[in-house]
Amino acid sequence: MERSLRLHLPPWLHEWLDVIVPLAQVAVILLLAWLLQWLLRRLLTRLGTRYQLPDAVIKPARNLLRWLIYVVAALMALERLGVSSDVLWTGITGFVTVGAVAFFAAWSVLSNLFCALLIFTTRPFREDDVIELIDTGDKPGLKGRVTDIRLIYTILEDHDPAHPGALLQVPNTLFFQKALRRWRGGVEVRAMTTG
């Protein structure tokens, strides 16, 4: 195609073809990407109306498709501008891998920090309270007196006779995953039975 253009264009424009043709191709790619996402957005809106799907389903699907189309269009445009698709793919997968590993590594720390914030604001227990984490049903779990509430973990003084005075460092997320039994101020309150 470029050869036939060179035959019909003046010689001074030949050197500009190496710039004009890729830019025109990029413009066509971006225009087609915009048109495709517009059509898919309308299609999803009609499907949502026809089948009475909630907006909570339609909006994320539209956003996902839009971003997917734009990323593919950007990759195609960069390839037309001379960037190797292998280099792009290697860079993107490397970046995504590092991001996923970093997110996974920081996830437990972040969740413990968030749970510490919840402990400080909702106050399910306080220092000097005796608490017990119940595994399932009435099965006893960790039990001890709260000596300190920190950002990552809470320190309990163990109430197990086999380990007198031992300190337990319990991750803060555990308090929101299991049932919690609490005695205020370290005094175990026995439930009264009626007979």
Coordinates of C-alpha atoms in Angstrom, one line a residue:
M1 CA 0.0 0.0 0.0
E2 CA 2.8 2.4 0.9
R3 CA 4.4 1.7 -2.5
S4 CA 1.3 2.6 -4.4
L5 CA 1.0 5.8 -2.3
R6 CA 4.6 6.7 -3.2
L7 CA 3.9 6.4 -6.9
H8 CA 1.0 8.9 -6.7
L9 CA 2.4 11.4 -4.2
P10 CA 4.9 14.2 -4.9
P11 CA 8.6 13.3 -3.9
W12 CA 8.7 15.8 -1.1
L13 CA 5.9 13.9 0.7
H14 CA 7.6 10.5 0.5
E15 CA 9.7 11.0 3.6
W16 CA 6.6 12.0 5.6
L17 CA 4.9 8.7 4.8
D18 CA 6.9 7.0 7.5
V19 CA 5.2 9.3 10.0
I20 CA 1.8 9.8 8.5
V21 CA 0.9 6.2 7.8
P22 CA 1.5 4.9 11.4
L23 CA -0.2 8.0 12.9
A24 CA -3.2 7.4 10.6
Q25 CA -3.3 3.7 11.7
V26 CA -3.1 4.7 15.3
A27 CA -6.0 7.2 14.8
V28 CA -8.1 4.4 13.1
I29 CA -7.3 2.0 16.0
L30 CA -8.4 4.5 18.6
L31 CA -11.5 5.5 16.7
L32 CA -12.5 1.8 16.3
A33 CA -11.8 1.2 20.0
W34 CA -14.0 4.1 21.0
L35 CA -16.8 2.9 18.6
L36 CA -16.5 -0.7 20.0
Q37 CA -16.8 0.4 23.6
W38 CA -19.7 2.7 22.8
L39 CA -21.6 -0.2 21.1
L40 CA -20.8 -2.6 23.9
R41 CA -22.0 0.0 26.5
R42 CA -25.3 0.4 24.7
L43 CA -25.7 -3.3 24.3
L44 CA -25.1 -3.9 28.1
T45 CA -27.5 -1.1 28.9
R46 CA -30.2 -2.6 26.8
L47 CA -29.5 -6.1 28.2
G48 CA -29.7 -4.7 31.7
T49 CA -33.0 -3.0 30.9
R50 CA -34.5 -6.0 29.2
Y51 CA -33.5 -8.5 31.9
Q52 CA -33.9 -6.0 34.8
L53 CA -30.3 -6.4 35.9
P54 CA -29.2 -4.1 38.8
D55 CA -26.8 -1.3 38.1
A56 CA -24.3 -3.0 40.5
V57 CA -23.9 -5.6 37.8
I58 CA -24.0 -3.5 34.7
K59 CA -21.7 -0.7 35.7
P60 CA -18.7 -2.9 36.6
A61 CA -19.2 -4.9 33.4
R62 CA -19.2 -1.8 31.3
N63 CA -16.1 -0.4 33.1
L64 CA -14.2 -3.7 32.7
L65 CA -15.0 -3.9 29.0
R66 CA -14.1 -0.3 28.4
W67 CA -10.7 -0.6 30.1
L68 CA -10.0 -3.9 28.4
I69 CA -10.8 -2.4 25.0
Y70 CA -8.6 0.7 25.7
V71 CA -5.7 -1.4 26.9
V72 CA -5.8 -3.6 23.8
A73 CA -6.1 -0.5 21.6
A74 CA -3.2 1.1 23.3
L75 CA -1.0 -2.0 22.9
M76 CA -2.0 -2.1 19.2
A77 CA -1.2 1.6 18.8
L78 CA 2.2 1.2 20.5
E79 CA 3.0 -1.7 18.2
R80 CA 2.1 0.4 15.1
L81 CA 4.5 3.1 16.4
G82 CA 7.3 0.6 16.5
V83 CA 7.3 -0.7 20.1
S84 CA 7.7 -4.5 20.1
S85 CA 4.7 -6.4 21.4
D86 CA 7.1 -8.9 23.1
V87 CA 8.8 -6.1 25.1
L88 CA 5.4 -4.6 26.0
W89 CA 4.0 -8.0 27.1
T90 CA 7.1 -8.7 29.2
G91 CA 6.9 -5.3 30.8
I92 CA 3.2 -5.6 31.6
T93 CA 3.4 -9.1 33.0
G94 CA 6.5 -8.2 35.1
F95 CA 4.7 -5.1 36.5
V96 CA 1.5 -7.1 37.3
T97 CA 3.5 -9.9 38.9
V98 CA 5.4 -7.5 41.2
G99 CA 2.2 -5.6 42.0
A100 CA 0.4 -8.9 42.9
V101 CA 3.3 -10.1 45.1
A102 CA 3.5 -6.8 46.9
F103 CA -0.2 -6.7 47.5
F104 CA -0.3 -10.3 48.7
A105 CA 2.7 -9.6 51.0
A106 CA 1.2 -6.5 52.5
W107 CA -2.4 -7.9 52.7
S108 CA -2.1 -9.4 56.2
V109 CA -0.4 -6.4 57.6
L110 CA -3.0 -4.0 56.1
S111 CA -5.9 -6.2 57.3
N112 CA -4.4 -6.3 60.8
L113 CA -4.0 -2.5 60.8
F114 CA -7.6 -2.0 59.7
C115 CA -8.8 -4.4 62.4
A116 CA -6.8 -2.5 65.0
L117 CA -8.7 0.6 63.9
L118 CA -11.9 -1.2 64.3
I119 CA -10.9 -2.5 67.7
F120 CA -10.1 1.1 68.8
T121 CA -13.3 2.5 67.4
T122 CA -15.9 -0.2 68.1
R123 CA -14.3 -1.3 71.4
P124 CA -15.3 -5.0 71.4
F125 CA -12.9 -5.3 74.4
R126 CA -10.5 -3.1 76.4
E127 CA -7.3 -3.6 78.3
D128 CA -7.7 -5.7 81.5
D129 CA -10.8 -7.5 80.1
V130 CA -10.6 -11.2 80.0
I131 CA -11.6 -12.5 76.5
E132 CA -11.9 -15.9 74.9
L133 CA -11.9 -16.7 71.2
I134 CA -14.3 -19.5 70.6
D135 CA -13.3 -21.7 67.7
T136 CA -16.6 -23.4 66.8
G137 CA -19.8 -23.5 68.8
D138 CA -18.8 -23.9 72.5
K139 CA -15.3 -25.3 71.8
P140 CA -12.8 -23.2 73.9
G141 CA -10.1 -21.4 72.1
L142 CA -7.6 -18.8 73.2
K143 CA -8.4 -17.2 76.6
G144 CA -6.5 -14.5 78.5
R145 CA -6.5 -11.0 80.0
V146 CA -5.9 -8.2 77.5
T147 CA -2.6 -6.5 78.5
D148 CA -2.0 -4.4 75.3
I149 CA -3.7 -3.6 72.0
R150 CA -1.2 -2.8 69.3
L151 CA -1.6 -2.0 65.6
I152 CA -0.8 -5.5 64.3
Y153 CA -1.7 -7.8 67.3
T154 CA -3.2 -7.8 70.7
I155 CA -1.3 -9.2 73.7
L156 CA -3.1 -11.5 76.0
E157 CA -1.9 -12.9 79.3
D158 CA -2.6 -16.6 79.0
H159 CA -5.1 -18.2 81.4
D160 CA -4.1 -21.7 80.7
P161 CA -2.7 -23.3 83.9
A162 CA -0.1 -25.2 81.9
H163 CA 1.5 -21.8 80.8
P164 CA 1.1 -19.4 83.8
G165 CA 2.1 -15.9 82.9
A166 CA 2.7 -16.6 79.2
L167 CA 1.9 -13.8 76.8
L168 CA 0.0 -14.5 73.6
Q169 CA 0.3 -12.3 70.6
V170 CA -3.0 -12.6 68.7
P171 CA -3.3 -11.0 65.2
N172 CA -6.1 -8.4 65.3
T173 CA -7.9 -10.0 62.3
L174 CA -8.6 -13.1 64.4
F175 CA -11.0 -11.1 66.6
F176 CA -13.3 -10.5 63.6
Q177 CA -13.1 -14.0 62.3
K178 CA -14.2 -15.9 65.4
A179 CA -16.8 -15.5 68.2
L180 CA -15.5 -13.6 71.2
R181 CA -16.5 -14.0 74.8
R182 CA -15.7 -11.1 77.1
W183 CA -15.5 -10.5 80.8
R184 CA -15.2 -6.8 81.7
G185 CA -12.3 -5.7 83.9
G186 CA -10.9 -9.2 84.2
V187 CA -13.7 -10.6 86.3
E188 CA -15.3 -13.7 84.8
V189 CA -19.0 -13.5 85.1
R190 CA -20.9 -16.7 85.4
A191 CA -24.4 -16.9 83.9
M192 CA -27.1 -17.5 86.4
T193 CA -29.3 -20.5 85.9
T194 CA -32.9 -20.5 86.7
G195 CA -34.4 -23.6 88.1

